[in-house]
Coordinates of C-alpha atoms in Angstrom, one line a residue:
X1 CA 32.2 -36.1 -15.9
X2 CA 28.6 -36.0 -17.0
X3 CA 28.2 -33.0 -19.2
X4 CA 24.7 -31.2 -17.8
X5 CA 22.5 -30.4 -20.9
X6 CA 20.3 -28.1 -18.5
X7 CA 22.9 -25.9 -17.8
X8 CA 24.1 -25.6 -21.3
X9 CA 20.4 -25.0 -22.1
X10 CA 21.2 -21.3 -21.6
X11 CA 23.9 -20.7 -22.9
X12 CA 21.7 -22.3 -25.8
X13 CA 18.9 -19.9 -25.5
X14 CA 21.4 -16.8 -26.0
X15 CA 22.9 -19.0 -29.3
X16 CA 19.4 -19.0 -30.9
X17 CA 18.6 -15.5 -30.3
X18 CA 22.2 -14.4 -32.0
X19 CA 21.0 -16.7 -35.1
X20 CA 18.1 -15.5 -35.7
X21 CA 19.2 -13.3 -37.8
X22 CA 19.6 -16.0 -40.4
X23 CA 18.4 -14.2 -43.7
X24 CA 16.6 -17.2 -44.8
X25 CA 15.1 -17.7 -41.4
X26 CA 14.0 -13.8 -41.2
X27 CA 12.4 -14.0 -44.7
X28 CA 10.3 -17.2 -44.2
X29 CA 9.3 -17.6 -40.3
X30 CA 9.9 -13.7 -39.1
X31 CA 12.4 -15.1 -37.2
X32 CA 13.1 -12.0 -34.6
X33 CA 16.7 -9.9 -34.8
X34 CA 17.7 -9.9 -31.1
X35 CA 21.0 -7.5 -30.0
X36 CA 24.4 -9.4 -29.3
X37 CA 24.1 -9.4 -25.3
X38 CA 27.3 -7.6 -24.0
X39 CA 29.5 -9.8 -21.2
X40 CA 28.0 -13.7 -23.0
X41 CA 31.1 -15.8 -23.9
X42 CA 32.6 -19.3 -22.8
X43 CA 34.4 -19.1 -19.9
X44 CA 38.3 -19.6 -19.5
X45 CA 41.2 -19.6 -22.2
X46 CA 39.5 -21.6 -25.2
X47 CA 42.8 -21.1 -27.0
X48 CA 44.6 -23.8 -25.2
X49 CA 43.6 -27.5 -25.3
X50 CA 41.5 -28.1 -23.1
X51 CA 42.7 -31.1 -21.2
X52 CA 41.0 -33.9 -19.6
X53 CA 41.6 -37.2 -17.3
X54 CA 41.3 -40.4 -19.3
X55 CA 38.9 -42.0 -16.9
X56 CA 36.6 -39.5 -17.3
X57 CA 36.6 -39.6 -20.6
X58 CA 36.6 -43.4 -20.9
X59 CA 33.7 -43.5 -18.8
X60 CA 31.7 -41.0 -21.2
X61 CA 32.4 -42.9 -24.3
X62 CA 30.8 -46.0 -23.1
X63 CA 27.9 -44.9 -21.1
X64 CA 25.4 -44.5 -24.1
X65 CA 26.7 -47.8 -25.6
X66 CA 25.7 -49.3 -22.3
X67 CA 22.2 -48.1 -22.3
X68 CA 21.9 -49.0 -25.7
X69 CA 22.8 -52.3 -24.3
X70 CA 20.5 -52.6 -21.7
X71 CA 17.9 -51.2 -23.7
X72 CA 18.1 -54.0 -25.9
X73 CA 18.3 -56.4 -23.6
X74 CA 15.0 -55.5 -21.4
X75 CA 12.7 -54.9 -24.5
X76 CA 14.1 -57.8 -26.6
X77 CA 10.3 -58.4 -27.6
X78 CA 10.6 -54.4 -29.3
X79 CA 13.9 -53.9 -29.7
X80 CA 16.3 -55.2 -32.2
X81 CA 19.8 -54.2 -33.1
X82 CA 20.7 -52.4 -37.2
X83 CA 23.6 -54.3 -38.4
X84 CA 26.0 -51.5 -36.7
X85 CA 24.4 -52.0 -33.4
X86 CA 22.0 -49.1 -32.9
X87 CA 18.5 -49.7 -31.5
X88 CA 15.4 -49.9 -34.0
X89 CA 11.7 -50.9 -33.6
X90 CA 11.7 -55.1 -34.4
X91 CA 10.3 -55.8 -38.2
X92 CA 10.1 -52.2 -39.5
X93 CA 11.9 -50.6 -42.2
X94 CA 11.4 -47.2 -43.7
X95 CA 11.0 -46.3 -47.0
X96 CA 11.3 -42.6 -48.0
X97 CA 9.1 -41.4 -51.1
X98 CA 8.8 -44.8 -52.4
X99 CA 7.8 -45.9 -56.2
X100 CA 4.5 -47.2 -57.2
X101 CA 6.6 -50.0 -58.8
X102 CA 8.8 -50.9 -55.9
X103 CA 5.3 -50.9 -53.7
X104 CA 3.6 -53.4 -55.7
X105 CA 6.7 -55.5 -55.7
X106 CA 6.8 -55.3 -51.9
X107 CA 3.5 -56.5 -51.6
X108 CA 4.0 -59.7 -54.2
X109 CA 7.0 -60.7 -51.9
X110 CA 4.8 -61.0 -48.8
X111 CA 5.6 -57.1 -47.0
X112 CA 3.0 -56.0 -45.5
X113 CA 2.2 -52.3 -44.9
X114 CA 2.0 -50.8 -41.6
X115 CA 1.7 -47.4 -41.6
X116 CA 1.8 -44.5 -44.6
X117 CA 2.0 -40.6 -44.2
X118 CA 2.1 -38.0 -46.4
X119 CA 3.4 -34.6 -45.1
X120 CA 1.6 -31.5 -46.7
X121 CA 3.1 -28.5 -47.0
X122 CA 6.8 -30.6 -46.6
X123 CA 6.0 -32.9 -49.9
X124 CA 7.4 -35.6 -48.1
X125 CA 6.1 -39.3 -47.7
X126 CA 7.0 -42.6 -46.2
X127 CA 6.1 -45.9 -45.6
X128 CA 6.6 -48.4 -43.0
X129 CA 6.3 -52.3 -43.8
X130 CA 7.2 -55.5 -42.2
X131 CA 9.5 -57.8 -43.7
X132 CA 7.7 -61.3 -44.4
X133 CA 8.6 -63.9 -41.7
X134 CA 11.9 -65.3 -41.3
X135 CA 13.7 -62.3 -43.3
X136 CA 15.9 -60.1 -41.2
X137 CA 15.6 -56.6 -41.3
X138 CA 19.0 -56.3 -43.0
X139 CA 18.0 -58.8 -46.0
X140 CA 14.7 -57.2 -46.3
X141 CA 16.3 -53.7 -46.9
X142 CA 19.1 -55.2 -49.4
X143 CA 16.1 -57.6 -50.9
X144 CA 14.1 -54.1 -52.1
X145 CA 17.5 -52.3 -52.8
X146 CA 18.3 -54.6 -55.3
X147 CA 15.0 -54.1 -56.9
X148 CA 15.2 -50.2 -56.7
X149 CA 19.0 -49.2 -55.8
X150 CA 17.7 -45.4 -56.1
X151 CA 14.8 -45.9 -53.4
X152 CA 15.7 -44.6 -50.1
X153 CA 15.3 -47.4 -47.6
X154 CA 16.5 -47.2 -43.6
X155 CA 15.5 -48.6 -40.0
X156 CA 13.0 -47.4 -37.5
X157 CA 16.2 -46.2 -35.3
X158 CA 15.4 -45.0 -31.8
X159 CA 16.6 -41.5 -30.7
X160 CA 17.8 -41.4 -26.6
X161 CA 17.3 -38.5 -24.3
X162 CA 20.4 -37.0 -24.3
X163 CA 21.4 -35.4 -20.4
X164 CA 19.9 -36.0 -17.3
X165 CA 17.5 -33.6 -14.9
X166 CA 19.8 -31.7 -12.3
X167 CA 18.7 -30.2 -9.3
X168 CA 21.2 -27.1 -10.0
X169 CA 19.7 -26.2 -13.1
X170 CA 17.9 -23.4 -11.9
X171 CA 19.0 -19.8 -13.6
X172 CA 18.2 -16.0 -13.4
X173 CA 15.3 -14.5 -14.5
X174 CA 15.1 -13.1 -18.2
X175 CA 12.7 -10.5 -19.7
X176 CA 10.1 -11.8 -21.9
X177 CA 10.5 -13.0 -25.4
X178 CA 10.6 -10.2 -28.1
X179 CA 7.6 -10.1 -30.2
X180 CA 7.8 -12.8 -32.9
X181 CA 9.3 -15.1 -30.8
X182 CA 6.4 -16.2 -29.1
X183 CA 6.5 -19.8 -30.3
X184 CA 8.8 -22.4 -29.2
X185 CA 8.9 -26.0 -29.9
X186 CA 10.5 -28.6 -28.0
X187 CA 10.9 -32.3 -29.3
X188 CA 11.3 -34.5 -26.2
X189 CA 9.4 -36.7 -23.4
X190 CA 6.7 -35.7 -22.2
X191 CA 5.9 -32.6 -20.2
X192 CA 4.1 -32.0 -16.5
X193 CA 2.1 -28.5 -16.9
X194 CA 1.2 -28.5 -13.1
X195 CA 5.1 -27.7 -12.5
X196 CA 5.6 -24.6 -10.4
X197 CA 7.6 -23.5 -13.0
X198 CA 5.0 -24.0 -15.9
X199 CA 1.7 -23.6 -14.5
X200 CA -0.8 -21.3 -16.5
X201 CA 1.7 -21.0 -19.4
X202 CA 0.5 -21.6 -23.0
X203 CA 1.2 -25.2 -23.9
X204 CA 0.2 -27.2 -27.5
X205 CA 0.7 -30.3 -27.0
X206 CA 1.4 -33.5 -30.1
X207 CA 2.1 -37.4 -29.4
X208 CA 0.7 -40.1 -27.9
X209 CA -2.6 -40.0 -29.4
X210 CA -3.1 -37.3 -26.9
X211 CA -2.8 -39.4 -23.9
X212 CA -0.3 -37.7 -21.5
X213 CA 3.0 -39.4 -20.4
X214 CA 5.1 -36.8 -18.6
X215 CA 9.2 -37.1 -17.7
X216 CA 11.3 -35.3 -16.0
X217 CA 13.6 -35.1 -18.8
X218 CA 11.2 -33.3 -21.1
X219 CA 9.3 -31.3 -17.9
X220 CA 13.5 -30.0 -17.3
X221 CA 14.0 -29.0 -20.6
X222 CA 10.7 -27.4 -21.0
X223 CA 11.1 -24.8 -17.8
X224 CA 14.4 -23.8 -19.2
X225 CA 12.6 -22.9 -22.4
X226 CA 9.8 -20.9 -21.1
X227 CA 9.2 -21.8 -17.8
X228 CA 8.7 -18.7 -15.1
X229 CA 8.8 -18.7 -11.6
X230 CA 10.3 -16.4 -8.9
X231 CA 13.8 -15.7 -9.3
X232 CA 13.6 -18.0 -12.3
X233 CA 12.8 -17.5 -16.3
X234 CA 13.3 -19.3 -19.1
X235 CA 15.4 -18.5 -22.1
X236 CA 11.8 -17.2 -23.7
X237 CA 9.7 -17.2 -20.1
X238 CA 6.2 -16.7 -21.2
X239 CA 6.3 -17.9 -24.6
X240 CA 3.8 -20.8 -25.7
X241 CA 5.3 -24.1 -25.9
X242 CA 4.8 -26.5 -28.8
X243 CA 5.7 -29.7 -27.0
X244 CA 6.0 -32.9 -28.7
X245 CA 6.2 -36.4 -26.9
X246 CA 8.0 -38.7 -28.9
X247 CA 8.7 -41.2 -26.1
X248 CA 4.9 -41.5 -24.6
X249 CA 6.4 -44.2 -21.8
X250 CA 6.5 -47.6 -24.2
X251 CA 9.8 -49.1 -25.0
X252 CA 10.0 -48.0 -28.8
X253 CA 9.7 -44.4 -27.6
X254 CA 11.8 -42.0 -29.4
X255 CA 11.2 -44.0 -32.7
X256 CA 12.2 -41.8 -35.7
X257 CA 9.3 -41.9 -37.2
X258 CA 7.5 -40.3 -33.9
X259 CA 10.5 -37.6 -34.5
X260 CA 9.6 -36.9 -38.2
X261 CA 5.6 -36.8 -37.6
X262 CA 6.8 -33.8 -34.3
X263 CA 9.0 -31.9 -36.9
X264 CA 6.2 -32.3 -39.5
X265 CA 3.8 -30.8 -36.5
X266 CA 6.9 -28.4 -36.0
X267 CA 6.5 -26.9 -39.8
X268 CA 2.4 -26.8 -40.0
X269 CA 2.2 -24.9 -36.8
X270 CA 4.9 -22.3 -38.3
X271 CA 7.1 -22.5 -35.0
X272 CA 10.3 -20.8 -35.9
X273 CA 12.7 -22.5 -33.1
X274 CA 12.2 -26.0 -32.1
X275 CA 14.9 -27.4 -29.5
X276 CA 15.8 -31.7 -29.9
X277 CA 17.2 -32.9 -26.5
X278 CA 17.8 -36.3 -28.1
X279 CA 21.0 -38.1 -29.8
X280 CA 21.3 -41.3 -32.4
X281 CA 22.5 -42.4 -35.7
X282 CA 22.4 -41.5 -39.1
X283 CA 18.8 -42.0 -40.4
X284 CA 17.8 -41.0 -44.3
X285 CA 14.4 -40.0 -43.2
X286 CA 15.3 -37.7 -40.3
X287 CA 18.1 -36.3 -43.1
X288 CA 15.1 -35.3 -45.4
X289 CA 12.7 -33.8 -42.4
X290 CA 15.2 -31.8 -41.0
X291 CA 16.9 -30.7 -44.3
X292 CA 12.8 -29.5 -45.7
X293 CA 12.6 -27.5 -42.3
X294 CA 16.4 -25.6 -42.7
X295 CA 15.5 -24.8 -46.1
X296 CA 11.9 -23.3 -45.0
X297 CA 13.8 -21.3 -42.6
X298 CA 12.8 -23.3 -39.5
X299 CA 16.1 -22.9 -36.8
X300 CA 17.0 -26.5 -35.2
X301 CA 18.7 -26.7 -31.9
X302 CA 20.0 -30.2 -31.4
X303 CA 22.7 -32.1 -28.2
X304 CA 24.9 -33.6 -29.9
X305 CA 25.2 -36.1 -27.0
X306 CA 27.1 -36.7 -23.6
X307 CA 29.7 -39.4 -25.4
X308 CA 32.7 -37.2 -24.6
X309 CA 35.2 -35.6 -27.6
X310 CA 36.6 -38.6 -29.6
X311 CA 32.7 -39.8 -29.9
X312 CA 31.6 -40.0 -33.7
X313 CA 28.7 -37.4 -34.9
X314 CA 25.5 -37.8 -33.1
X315 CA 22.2 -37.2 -35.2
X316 CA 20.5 -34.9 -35.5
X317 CA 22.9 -32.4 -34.2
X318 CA 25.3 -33.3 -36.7
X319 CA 22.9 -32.1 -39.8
X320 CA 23.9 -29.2 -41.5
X321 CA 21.9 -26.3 -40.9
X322 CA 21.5 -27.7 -37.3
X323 CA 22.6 -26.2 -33.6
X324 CA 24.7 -28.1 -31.9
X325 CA 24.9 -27.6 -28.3
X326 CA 27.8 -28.8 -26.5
X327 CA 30.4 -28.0 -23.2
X328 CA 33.8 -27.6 -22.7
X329 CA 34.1 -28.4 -19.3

């Protein structure tokens, strides 16, 4: 069993539309009230357990570890492994709003500085430097720790697509988005406008320097959103799309930091819903980006991953203040 995040896409759509009545969302964004939509519900008796067969379920708990695996393995040159196994960018380590002081002391111990970004609007910042040679990534974070235990300090982790394109995704037709819901964002791969299913809608595009890399995964994800074709709508069919590409085709796609500078887009260009098809670990800097956007009244819609029911939290579904989109069956 290979839950089918298309499909559950939606029954996602109809979720956001019953939450946008979040006060704070309303207040901030304009977030639109939509009317609870007689006949929506899971299907079947969800007071019983739902039961499964092992195998199924075996199978589902080791799939991502295995493309984590193979991941690794192909793009050893990019990829390294965090001390509990997850995939980050080789020689980069993240430091969230960092001192002047602990800077300097970087430097003197041979760090060098590889990128810096400062968020208006969010007040965040971070920095990304690379350890000098021969220090692991895991000594170079407990090296600057010790100098500054307060300073927050994490790996580039990589974030995976999370569900695969199905050719029985296809849905009714919906009426058009209320008015002020006429944004949507979608933080994925990247997407081909010259689908049947997309052509002539409005499109804003971030990533990739503005080159274009588009998937199927995030061209899927995208028509369910707002695509509109005959006998086929989107959840908001018609609306204009803020896509963000955080994969653009190279093997450290889906780096965290691409997700924070798409959510930092997310928040400048005011768009009030913004769906994450993507799943990983823990990570302090997608924590703070995703907390600053909940508590500007932003409304997140994350997976929380294909790894079956006894799989830990996946990020950044697992966030509070976050959707979490999941099956049953």
């Amino acid at each position: 069993m290979v839950l089918d995040l298309f499909k559950l896409t939606r029954r996602l759509a109809i979720t956001v539309g019953l939450l946008a009545a979040v006060p704070a969302a309303q207040a901030q964004l304009g977030l639109p009230v939509r009317p609870a939509l007689p006949g929506v519900g899971l299907p079947g008796d969800l007071t019983r357990p739902l039961r499964l067969p092992e195998a199924p379920l075996a199978e589902l708990a080791g799939r991502r570890l295995r493309q984590v695996d193979e991941l690794l393995r192909r793009h050893a040159g990019e990829l390294e492994p965090d001390p509990a196994g997850q995939p980050v960018v080789r020689g980069e380590l993240l430091l969230v709003a960092p001192g002047d002081a602990l800077l300097a002391e970087a430097r003197r111990r041979g760090y060098a500085l590889l990128r810096e970004r400062r968020v208006e609007g969010l007040d965040e910042r971070w920095v990304v430097l690379r350890p000098p040679p021969g220090v692991s990534l895991a000594e170079a974070r407990a090296a600057l720790l010790a100098v500054d235990p307060q300073a927050t300090i994490d790996f580039n982790h990589l974030y995976l697509p999370a569900g695969e394109p199905s050719s029985g995704s296809a849905a009714p037709a919906m009426a058009a988005p209320p008015r002020g819901a006429a944004r949507i964002g979608l933080v994925d791969s990247g997407v081909e406008a010259s689908h049947p299913a997309l052509r002539g809608l409005a499109l804003q595009r971030q990533g990739c320097g503005g080159a274009l890399h588009p998937q199927a995964h995030g061209t899927a994800v995208a028509s369910l959103l707002v695509g509109r074709a005959e006998g086929f709508g989107g959840a908001a069919a018609g609306a204009t799309l803020y896509a963000a590409d955080v994969y653009c085709g190279v093997p450290t796609g889906g780096a965290v930091d691409a997700v924070a500078e798409a959510l930092a887009w997310m928040a400048r260009e005011r768009v009030a819903v913004v769906n994450l098809s993507l799943v990983g670990p823990p990570n302090r800097l997608l924590e703070r980006l995703v907390a600053a956007l909940v508590a500007r009244g932003h409304l997140l819609v994350a997976a929380v991953g294909n790894d079956g029911p006894a799989a830990p939290p996946l990020y950044p579904a697992a966030y509070p203040g976050v959707v979490g989109v999941t099956a049953v069956t």
